[in-house]
Short mmCIF file of C-alpha atoms in Angstrom, two decimals:
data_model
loop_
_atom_site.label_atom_id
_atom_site.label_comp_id
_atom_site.label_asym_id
_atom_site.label_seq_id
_atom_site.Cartn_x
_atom_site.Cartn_y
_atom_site.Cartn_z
CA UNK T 177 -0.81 -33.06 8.43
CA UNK T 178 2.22 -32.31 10.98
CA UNK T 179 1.79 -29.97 13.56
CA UNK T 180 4.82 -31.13 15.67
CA UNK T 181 8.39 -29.66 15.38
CA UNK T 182 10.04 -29.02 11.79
CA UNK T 183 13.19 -31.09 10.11
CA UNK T 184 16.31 -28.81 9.61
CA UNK T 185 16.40 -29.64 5.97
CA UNK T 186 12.69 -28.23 5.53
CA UNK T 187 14.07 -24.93 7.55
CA UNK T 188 16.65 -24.93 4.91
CA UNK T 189 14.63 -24.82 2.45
CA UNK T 190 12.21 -22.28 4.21
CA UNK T 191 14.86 -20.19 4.49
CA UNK T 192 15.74 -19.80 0.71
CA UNK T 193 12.78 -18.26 0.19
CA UNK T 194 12.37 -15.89 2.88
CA UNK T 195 16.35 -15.35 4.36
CA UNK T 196 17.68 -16.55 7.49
CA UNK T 197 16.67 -13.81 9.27
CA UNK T 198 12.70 -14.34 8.92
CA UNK T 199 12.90 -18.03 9.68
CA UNK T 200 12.04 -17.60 13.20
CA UNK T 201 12.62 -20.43 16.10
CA UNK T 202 12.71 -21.48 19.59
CA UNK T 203 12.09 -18.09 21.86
CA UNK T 204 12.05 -15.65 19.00
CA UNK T 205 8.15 -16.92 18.38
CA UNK T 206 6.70 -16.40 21.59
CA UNK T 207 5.05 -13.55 20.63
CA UNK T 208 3.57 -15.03 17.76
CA UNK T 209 2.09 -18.11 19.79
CA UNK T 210 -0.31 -15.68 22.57
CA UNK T 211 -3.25 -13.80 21.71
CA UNK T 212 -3.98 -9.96 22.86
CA UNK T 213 -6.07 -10.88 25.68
CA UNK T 214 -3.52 -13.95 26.94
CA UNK T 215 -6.02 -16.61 27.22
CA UNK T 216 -5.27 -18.46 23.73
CA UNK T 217 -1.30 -19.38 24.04
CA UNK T 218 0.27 -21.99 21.77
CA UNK T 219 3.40 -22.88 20.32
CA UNK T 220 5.27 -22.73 16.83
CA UNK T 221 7.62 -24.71 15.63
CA UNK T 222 8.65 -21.74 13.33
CA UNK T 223 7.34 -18.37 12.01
CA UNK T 224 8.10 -17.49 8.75
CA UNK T 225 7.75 -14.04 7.46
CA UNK T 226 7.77 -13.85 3.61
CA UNK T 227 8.49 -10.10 1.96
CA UNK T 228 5.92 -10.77 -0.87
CA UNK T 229 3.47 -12.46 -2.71
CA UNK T 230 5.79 -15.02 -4.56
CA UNK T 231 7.39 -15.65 -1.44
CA UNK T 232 4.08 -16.44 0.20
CA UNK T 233 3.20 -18.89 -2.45
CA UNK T 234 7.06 -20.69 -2.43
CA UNK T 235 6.19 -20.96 1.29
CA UNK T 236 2.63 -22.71 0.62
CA UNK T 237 3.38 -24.73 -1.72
CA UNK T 238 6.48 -26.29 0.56
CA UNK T 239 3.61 -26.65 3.32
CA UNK T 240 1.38 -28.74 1.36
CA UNK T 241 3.71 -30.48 0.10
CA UNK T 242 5.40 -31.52 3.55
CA UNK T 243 1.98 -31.75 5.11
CA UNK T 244 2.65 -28.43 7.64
CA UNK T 245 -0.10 -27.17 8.73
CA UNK T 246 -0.19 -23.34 8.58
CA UNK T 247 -1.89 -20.49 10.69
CA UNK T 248 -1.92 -16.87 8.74
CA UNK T 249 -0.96 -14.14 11.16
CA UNK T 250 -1.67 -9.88 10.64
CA UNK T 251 -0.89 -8.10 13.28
CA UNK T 252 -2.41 -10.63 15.73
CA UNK T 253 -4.97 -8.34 17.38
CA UNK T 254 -7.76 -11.20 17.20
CA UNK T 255 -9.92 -11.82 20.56
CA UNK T 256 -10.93 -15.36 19.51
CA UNK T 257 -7.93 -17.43 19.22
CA UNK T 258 -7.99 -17.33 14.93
CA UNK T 259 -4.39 -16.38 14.60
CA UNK T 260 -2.83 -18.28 17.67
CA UNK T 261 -0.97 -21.63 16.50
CA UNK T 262 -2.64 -23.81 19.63
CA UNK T 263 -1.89 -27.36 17.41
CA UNK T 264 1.63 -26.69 16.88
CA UNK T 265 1.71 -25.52 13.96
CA UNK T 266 3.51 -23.07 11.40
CA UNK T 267 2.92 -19.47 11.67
CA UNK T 268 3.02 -17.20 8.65
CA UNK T 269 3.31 -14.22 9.20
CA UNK T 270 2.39 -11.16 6.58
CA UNK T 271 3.93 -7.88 8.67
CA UNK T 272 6.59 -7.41 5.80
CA UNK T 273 3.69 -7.27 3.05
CA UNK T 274 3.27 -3.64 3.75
CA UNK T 275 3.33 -1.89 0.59
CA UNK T 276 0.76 1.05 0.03
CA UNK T 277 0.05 2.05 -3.28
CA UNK T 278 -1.00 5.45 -4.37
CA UNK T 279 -4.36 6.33 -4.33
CA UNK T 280 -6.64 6.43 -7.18
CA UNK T 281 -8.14 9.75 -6.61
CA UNK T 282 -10.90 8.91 -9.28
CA UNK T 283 -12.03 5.76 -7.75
CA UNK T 284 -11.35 6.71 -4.56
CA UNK T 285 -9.40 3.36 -3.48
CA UNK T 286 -6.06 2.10 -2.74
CA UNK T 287 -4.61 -1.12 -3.17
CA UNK T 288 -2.70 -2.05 0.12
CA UNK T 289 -0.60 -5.15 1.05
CA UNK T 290 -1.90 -7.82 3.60
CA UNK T 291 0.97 -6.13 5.99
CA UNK T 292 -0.18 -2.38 6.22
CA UNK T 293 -2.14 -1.45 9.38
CA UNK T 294 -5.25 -0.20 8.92
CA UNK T 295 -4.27 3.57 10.43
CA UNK T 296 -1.91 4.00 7.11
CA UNK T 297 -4.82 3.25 4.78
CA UNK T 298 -6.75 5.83 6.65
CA UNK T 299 -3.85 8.62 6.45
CA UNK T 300 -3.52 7.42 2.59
CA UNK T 301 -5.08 10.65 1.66
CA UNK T 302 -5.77 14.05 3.21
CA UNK T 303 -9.45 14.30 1.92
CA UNK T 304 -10.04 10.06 2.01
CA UNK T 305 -10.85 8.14 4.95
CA UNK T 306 -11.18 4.25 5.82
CA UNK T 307 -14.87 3.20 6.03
CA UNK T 308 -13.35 0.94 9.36
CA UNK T 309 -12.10 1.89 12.29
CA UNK T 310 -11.03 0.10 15.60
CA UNK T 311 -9.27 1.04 18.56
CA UNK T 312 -6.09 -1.68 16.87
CA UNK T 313 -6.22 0.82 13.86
CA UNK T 314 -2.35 0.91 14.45
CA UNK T 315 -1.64 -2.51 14.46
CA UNK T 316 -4.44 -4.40 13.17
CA UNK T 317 -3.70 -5.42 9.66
CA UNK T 318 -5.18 -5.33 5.95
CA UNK T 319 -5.17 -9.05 5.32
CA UNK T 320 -5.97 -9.48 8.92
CA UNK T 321 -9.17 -7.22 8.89
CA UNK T 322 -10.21 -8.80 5.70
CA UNK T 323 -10.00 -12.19 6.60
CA UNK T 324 -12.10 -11.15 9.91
CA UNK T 325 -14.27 -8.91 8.44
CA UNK T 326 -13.84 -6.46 10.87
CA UNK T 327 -16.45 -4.15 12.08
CA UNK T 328 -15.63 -1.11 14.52
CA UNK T 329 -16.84 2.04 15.04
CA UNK T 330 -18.29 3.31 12.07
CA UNK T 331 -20.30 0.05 11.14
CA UNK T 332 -23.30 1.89 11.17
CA UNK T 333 -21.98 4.37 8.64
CA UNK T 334 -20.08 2.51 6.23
CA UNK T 335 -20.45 -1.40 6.61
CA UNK T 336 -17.83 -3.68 7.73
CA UNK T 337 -14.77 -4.35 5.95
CA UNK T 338 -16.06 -6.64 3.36
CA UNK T 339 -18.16 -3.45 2.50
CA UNK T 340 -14.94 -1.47 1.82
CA UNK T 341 -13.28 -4.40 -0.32
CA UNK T 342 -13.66 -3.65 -4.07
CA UNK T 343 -10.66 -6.79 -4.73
CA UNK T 344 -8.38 -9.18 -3.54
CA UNK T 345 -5.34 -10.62 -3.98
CA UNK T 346 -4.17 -14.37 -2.44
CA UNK T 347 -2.50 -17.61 -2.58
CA UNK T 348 -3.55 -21.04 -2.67
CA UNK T 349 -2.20 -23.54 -0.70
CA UNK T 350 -0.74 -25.40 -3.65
CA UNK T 351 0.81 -22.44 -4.85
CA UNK T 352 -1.31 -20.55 -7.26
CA UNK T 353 -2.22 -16.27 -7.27
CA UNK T 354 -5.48 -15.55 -7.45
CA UNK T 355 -5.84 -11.94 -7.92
CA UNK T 356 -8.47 -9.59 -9.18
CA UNK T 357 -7.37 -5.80 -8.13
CA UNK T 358 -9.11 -3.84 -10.61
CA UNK T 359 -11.69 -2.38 -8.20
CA UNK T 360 -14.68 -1.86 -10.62
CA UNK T 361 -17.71 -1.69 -8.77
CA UNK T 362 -19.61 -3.24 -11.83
CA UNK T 363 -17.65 -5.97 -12.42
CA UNK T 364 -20.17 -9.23 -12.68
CA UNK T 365 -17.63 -11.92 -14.72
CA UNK T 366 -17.81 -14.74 -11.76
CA UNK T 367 -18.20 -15.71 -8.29
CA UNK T 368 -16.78 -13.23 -5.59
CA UNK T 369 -14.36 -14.51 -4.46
CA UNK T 370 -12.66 -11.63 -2.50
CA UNK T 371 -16.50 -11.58 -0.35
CA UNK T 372 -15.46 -15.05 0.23
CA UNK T 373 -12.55 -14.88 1.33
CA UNK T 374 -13.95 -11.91 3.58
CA UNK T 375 -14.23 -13.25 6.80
CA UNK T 376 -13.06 -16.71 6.03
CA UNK T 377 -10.41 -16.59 8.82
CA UNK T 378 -7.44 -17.12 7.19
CA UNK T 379 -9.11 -21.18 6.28
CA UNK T 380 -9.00 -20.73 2.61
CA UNK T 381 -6.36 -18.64 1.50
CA UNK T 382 -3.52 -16.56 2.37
CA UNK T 383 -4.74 -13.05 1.25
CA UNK T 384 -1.82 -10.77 0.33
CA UNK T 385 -3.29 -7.53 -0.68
CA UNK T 386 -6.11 -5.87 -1.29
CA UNK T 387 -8.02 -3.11 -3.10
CA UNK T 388 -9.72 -0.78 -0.25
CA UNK T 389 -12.88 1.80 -1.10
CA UNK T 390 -12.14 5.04 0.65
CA UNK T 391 -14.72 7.07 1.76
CA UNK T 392 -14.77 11.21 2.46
CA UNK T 393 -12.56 12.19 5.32
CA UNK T 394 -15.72 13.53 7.79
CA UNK T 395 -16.05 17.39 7.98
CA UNK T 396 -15.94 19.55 11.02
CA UNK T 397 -16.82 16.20 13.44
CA UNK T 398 -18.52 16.23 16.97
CA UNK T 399 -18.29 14.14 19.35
CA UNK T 400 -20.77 13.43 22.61
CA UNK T 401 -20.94 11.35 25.51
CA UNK T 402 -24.35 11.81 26.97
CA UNK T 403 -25.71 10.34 30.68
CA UNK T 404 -28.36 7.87 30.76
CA UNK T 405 -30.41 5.71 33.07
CA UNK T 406 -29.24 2.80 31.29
CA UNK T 407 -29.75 0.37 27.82
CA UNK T 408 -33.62 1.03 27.37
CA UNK T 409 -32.83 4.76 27.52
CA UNK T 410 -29.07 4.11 25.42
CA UNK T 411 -30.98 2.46 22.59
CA UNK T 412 -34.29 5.03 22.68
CA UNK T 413 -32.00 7.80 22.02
CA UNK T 414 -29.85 6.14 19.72
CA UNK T 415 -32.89 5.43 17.74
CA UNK T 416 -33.43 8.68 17.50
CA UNK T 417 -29.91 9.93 16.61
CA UNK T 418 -29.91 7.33 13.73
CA UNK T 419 -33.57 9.11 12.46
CA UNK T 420 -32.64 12.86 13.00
CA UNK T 421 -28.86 13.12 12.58
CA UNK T 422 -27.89 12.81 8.88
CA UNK T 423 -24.35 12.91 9.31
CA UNK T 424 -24.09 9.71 12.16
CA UNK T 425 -21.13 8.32 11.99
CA UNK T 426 -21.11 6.23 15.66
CA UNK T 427 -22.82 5.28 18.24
CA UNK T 428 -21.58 3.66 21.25
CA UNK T 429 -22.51 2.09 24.23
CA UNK T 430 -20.61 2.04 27.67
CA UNK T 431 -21.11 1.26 31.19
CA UNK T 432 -20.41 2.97 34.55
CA UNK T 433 -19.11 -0.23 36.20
CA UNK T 434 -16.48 -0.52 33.40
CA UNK T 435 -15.24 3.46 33.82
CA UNK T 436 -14.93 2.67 37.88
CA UNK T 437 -12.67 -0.31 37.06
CA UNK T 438 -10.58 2.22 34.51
CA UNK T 439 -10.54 4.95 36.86
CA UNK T 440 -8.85 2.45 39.52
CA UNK T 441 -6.27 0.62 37.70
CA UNK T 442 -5.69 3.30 35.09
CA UNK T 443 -6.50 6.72 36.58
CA UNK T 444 -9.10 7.32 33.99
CA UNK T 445 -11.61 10.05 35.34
CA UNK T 446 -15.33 9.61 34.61
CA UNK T 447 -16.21 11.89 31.59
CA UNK T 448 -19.31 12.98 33.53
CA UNK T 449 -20.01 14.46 37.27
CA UNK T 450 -23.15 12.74 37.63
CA UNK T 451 -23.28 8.80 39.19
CA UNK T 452 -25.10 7.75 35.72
CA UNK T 453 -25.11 3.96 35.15
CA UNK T 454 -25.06 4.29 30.76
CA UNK T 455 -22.89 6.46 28.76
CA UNK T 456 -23.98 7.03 24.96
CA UNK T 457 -21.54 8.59 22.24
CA UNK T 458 -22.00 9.56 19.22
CA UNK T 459 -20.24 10.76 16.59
CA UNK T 460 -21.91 13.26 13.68
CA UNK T 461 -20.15 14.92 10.85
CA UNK T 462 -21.02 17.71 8.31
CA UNK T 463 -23.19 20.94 8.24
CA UNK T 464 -25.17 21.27 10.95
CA UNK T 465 -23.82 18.34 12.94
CA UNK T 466 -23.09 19.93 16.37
CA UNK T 467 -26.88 21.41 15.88
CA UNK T 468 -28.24 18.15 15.52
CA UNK T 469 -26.58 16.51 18.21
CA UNK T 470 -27.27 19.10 20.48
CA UNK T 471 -31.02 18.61 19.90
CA UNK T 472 -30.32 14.52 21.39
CA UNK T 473 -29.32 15.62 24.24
CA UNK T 474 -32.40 17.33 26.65
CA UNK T 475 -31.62 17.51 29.68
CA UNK T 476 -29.26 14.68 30.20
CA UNK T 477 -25.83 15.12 31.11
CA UNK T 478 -23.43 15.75 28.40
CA UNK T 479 -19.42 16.16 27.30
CA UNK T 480 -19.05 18.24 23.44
CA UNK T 481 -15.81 17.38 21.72
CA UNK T 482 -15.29 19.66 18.71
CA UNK T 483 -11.47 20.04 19.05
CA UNK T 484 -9.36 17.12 17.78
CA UNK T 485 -7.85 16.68 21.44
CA UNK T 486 -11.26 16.87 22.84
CA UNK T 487 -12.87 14.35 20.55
CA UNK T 488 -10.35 12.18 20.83
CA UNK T 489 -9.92 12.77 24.93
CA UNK T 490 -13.92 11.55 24.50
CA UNK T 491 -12.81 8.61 22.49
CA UNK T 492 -10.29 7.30 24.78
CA UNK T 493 -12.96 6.12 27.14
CA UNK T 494 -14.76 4.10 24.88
CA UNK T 495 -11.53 2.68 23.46
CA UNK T 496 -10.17 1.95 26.48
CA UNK T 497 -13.21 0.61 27.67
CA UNK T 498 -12.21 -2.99 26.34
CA UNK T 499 -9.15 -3.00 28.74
CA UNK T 500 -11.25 -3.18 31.88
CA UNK T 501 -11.65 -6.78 32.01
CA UNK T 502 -8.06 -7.45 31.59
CA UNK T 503 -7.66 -5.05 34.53
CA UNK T 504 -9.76 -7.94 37.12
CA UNK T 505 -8.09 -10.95 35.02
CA UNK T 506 -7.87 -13.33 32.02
CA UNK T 507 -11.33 -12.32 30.30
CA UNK T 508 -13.97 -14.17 28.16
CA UNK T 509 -13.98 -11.62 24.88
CA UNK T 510 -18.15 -12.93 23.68
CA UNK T 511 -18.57 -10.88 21.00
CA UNK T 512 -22.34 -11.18 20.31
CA UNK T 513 -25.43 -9.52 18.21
CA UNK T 514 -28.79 -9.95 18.00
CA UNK T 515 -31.53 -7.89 16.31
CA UNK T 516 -31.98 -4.21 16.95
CA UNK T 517 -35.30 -4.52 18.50
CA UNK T 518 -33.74 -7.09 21.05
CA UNK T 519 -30.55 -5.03 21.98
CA UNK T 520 -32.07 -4.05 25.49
CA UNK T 521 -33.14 -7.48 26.20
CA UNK T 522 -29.48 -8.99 25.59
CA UNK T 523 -27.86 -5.58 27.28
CA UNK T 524 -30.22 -6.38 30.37
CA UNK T 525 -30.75 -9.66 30.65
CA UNK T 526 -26.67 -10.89 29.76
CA UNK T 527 -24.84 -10.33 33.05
CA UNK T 528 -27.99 -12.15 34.88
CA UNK T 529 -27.80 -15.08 32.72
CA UNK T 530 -23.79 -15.45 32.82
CA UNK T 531 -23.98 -15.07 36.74
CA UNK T 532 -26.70 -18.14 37.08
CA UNK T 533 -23.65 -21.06 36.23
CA UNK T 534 -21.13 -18.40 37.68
CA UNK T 535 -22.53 -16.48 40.89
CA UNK T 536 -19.01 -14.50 41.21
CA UNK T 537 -18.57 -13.76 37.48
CA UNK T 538 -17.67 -10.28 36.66
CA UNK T 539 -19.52 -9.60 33.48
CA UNK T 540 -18.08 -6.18 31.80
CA UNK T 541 -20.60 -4.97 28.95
CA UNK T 542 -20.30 -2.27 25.78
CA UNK T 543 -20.84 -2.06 22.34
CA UNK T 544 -21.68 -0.73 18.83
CA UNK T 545 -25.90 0.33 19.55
CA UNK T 546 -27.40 1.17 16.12
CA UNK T 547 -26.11 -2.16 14.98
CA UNK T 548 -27.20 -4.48 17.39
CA UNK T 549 -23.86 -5.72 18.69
CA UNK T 550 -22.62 -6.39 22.37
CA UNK T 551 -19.46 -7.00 23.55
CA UNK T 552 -19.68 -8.96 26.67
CA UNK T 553 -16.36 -9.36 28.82
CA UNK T 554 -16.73 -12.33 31.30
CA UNK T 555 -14.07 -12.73 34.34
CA UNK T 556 -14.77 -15.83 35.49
CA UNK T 557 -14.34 -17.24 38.83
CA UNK T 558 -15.98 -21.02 38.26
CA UNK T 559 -13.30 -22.77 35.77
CA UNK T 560 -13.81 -21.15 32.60
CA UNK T 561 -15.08 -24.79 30.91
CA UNK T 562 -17.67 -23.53 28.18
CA UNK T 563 -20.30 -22.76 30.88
CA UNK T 564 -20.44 -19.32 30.40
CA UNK T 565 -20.53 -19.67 26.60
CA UNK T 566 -23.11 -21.84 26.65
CA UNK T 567 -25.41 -20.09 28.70
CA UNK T 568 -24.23 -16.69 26.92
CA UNK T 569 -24.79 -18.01 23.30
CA UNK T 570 -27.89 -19.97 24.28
CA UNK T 571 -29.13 -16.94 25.50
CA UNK T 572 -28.75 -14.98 22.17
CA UNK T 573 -29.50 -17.68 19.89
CA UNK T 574 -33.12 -18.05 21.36
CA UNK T 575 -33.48 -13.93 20.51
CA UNK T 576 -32.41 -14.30 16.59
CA UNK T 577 -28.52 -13.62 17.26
CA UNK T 578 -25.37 -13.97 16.56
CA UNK T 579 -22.45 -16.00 18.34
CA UNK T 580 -19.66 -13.66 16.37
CA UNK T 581 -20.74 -10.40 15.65
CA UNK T 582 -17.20 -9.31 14.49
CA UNK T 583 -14.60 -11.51 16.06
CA UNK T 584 -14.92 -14.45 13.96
CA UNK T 585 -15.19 -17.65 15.29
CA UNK T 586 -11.65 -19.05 15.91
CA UNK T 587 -10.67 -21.35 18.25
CA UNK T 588 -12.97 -19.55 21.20
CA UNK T 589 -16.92 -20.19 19.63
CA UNK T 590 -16.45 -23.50 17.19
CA UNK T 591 -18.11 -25.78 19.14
CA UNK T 592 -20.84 -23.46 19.00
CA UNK T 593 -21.37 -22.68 15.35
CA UNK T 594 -24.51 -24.95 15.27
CA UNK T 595 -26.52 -22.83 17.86
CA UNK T 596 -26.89 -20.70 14.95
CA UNK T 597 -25.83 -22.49 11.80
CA UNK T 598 -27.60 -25.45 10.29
CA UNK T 599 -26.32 -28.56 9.37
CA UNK T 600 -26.75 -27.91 5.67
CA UNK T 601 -24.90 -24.73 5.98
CA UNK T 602 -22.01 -26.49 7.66
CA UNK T 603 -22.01 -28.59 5.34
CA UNK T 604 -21.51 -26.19 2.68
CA UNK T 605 -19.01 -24.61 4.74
CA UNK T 606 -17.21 -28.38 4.24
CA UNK T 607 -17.77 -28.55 0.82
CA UNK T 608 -16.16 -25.03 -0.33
CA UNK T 609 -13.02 -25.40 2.83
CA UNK T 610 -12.37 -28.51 0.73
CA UNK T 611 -12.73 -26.90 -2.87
CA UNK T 612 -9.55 -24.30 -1.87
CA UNK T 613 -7.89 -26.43 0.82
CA UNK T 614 -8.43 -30.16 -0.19
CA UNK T 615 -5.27 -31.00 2.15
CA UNK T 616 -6.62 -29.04 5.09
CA UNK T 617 -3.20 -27.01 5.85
CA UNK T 618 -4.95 -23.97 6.38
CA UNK T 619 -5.95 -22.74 9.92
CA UNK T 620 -7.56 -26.94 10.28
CA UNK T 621 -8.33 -25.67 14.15
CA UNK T 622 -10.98 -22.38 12.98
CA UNK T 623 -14.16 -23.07 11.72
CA UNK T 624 -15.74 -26.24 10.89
CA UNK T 625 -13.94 -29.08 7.99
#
């Protein structure tokens, strides 16, 4: 398997399938070799950027055949190194796959290419909605999303994007189109493949398009941030949001040490007056929703977003939030989880146990409450050698948790997959890689072989 630089004949030959101008060398792929955050950089010895499906599977096929190995590529928005070509190798890119079909108004779905950002399946449709959303909506990708399984903001609501995949269409690497697009929710003729291929990080197949549930655009939404002492008191009352607020849509989790970094480097004002540590925000939609938020609140200090520009001036700190760590230098992106009942203990406990093998780490903290997910940004100062993963992960694996709670794995947590994954399962991990990629083209760096 070659991850080194390409012949010109097999550019040639590259470039009958997908033109001239989308066989892409030297400089032209620099921004296809770095990841969002700038820690994963690599190199590629070309990017190729098919228009469609048969294109894509021309392309494969040549790859397998030549022994190229192959990284997928969305709109390259990952945090953990999945889409970055670090081993030299091929980059395939799916931007021009952006074909939106109409929406099936009785099914409520619509069947989008692997190219189409997630924000133009949300605007499919006045009265529809995407299940998902992320602060990338705009850039982050169909194919990319599914082969992540992205998560987001509304997680608690409507499930991750697996949940919102109803089919999928893809390519083998020695060619073949697998494609099953009907989007019948009873539909029990064989294994599921498009769950599988669900967060599979692009080490399967090449997944060109998929059929997309929609779900109801919300009504009349309201938006809160609320003050609190900190994550005992966060996860309390978002308990009790999650009990007494039928029309929840998020709830989110921010710090005041993250805001004061914002409202340094990017003249972002604090959404409260009060010096509170925790910020909570939710999100409720439908009758009565402003009602039942209001009841939440007590005597705590609050910001109400009912407006569109208010909501989303509300929104903008929590989706800014993640650019904080950036702002103090290259970050760690640990995107962990752990079970609800032992949220507090990992929002409490993390920055102590990063800081005992790194004394000057910055640790940066936020996340998705109701679902038990933390996002834990780490600037390091000690070389950044797997020290802070390893006491990070070690951490969450001894409370039940996850390593990935919506990242993947990628290149950033592979040597930790067995903190949380038994041998047999990585075995059957092996065993199925092998089934749809016996030659190993696909993504051989992500997840284990």
């Amino acid at each position: 398997m070659s991850g080194g630089e390409l012949s010109g004949a097999l550019l040639r030959e590259f470039a009958a399938v997908v033109g001239d101008a989308h066989v892409l060398t030297g400089d032209a792929t620099a921004g296809y070799a770095v990841d969002w955050t700038g820690r994963f950089r690599g190199h590629a010895p070309a990017v190729l950027r098919p228009a469609d499906t048969g294109q894509v599977a021309a392309v494969l096929a040549r790859c397998r055949e030549a022994g190229v190995a192959v990284v997928p590529q969305g709109g390259n928005t990952g945090l953990v190194g999945g889409g970055v070509p670090g081993h030299g190798e091929v980059v395939l890119s799916l931007a021009r796959l952006d074909r939106l079909g109409p929406v099936d108004a009785d099914a409520a779905q619509v069947t989008a290419g692997a190219g189409v950002p997630l924000g133009r399946v949300a605007g499919a449709d006045p009265s529809l909605d995407l299940g998902v959303l992320i602060a990338s909506r705009d850039s982050a990708t169909v194919g990319g999303a599914v082969a992540t399984n992205a998560g987001g903001l509304r997680v608690l609501r409507y499930g991750p994007m697996r949940a919102q995949v109803r089919g999928v269409e893809a390519v083998l690497t020695d060619g073949s189109v697998v494609s099953h697009l009907a989007g019948l929710v009873k539909d029990n003729t064989g294994y599921d493949y498009p769950g599988l291929l669900a967060g599979s990080e692009g080490t399967l197949a090449v997944i060109t398009a998929a059929r997309i549930q929609l779900v109801p655009r919300p009504a009349r939404p309201v938006t809160v941030i609320i003050g609190l002492g900190g994550p005992g008191e966060v996860h309390e009352l978002a308990r009790e949001a999650l009990r007494t607020v039928p029309g929840l849509l998020s709830a989110e989790f921010f710090t005041r040490a993250g805001l004061d970094v914002l409202a340094e480097h990017a003249g972002l004002a604090p959404p409260l007056r009060d010096e509170v540590p925790a910020f909570l925000l939710l999100e409720a939609a439908g009758p009565g929703a402003d009602e039942d938020l209001a009841g939440l609140t007590g005597g705590h200090p609050v910001a109400v977003g009912t407006t569109a520009a208010d909501r989303a001036r509300l929104w903008a700190y929590r989706e800014r939030y993640p650019e904080a760590a950036g702002f103090l230098g290259v970050p760690l992106k640990l995107d962990v989880s752990v079970p609800a009942a032992r949220w507090v203990t990992l929002a409490t406990k993390i920055g102590g146990v990063v800081r005992s093998v790194d004394p000057g780490a910055q640790v940066i903290i936020y996340g998705h409450v109701a679902d038990g997910n933390l996002h834990v940004n780490v600037v390091p100062v000690a070389e950044a050698d797997g020290r802070h993963e390893d006491a990070a992960f070690g951490f969450v694996a001894s409370l039940g948790g996850s390593i990935s709670a919506e990242h993947g794995i990628g290149a950033l947590k592979a040597r930790w997959l067995p903190l949380i994954r038994t041998a047999p399962e990585r075995a059957l991990f092996t065993r199925i890689r092998h089934a749809f990629d016996p030659d190993g083209i696909l993504n051989p760096y992500v997840l284990p072989r």
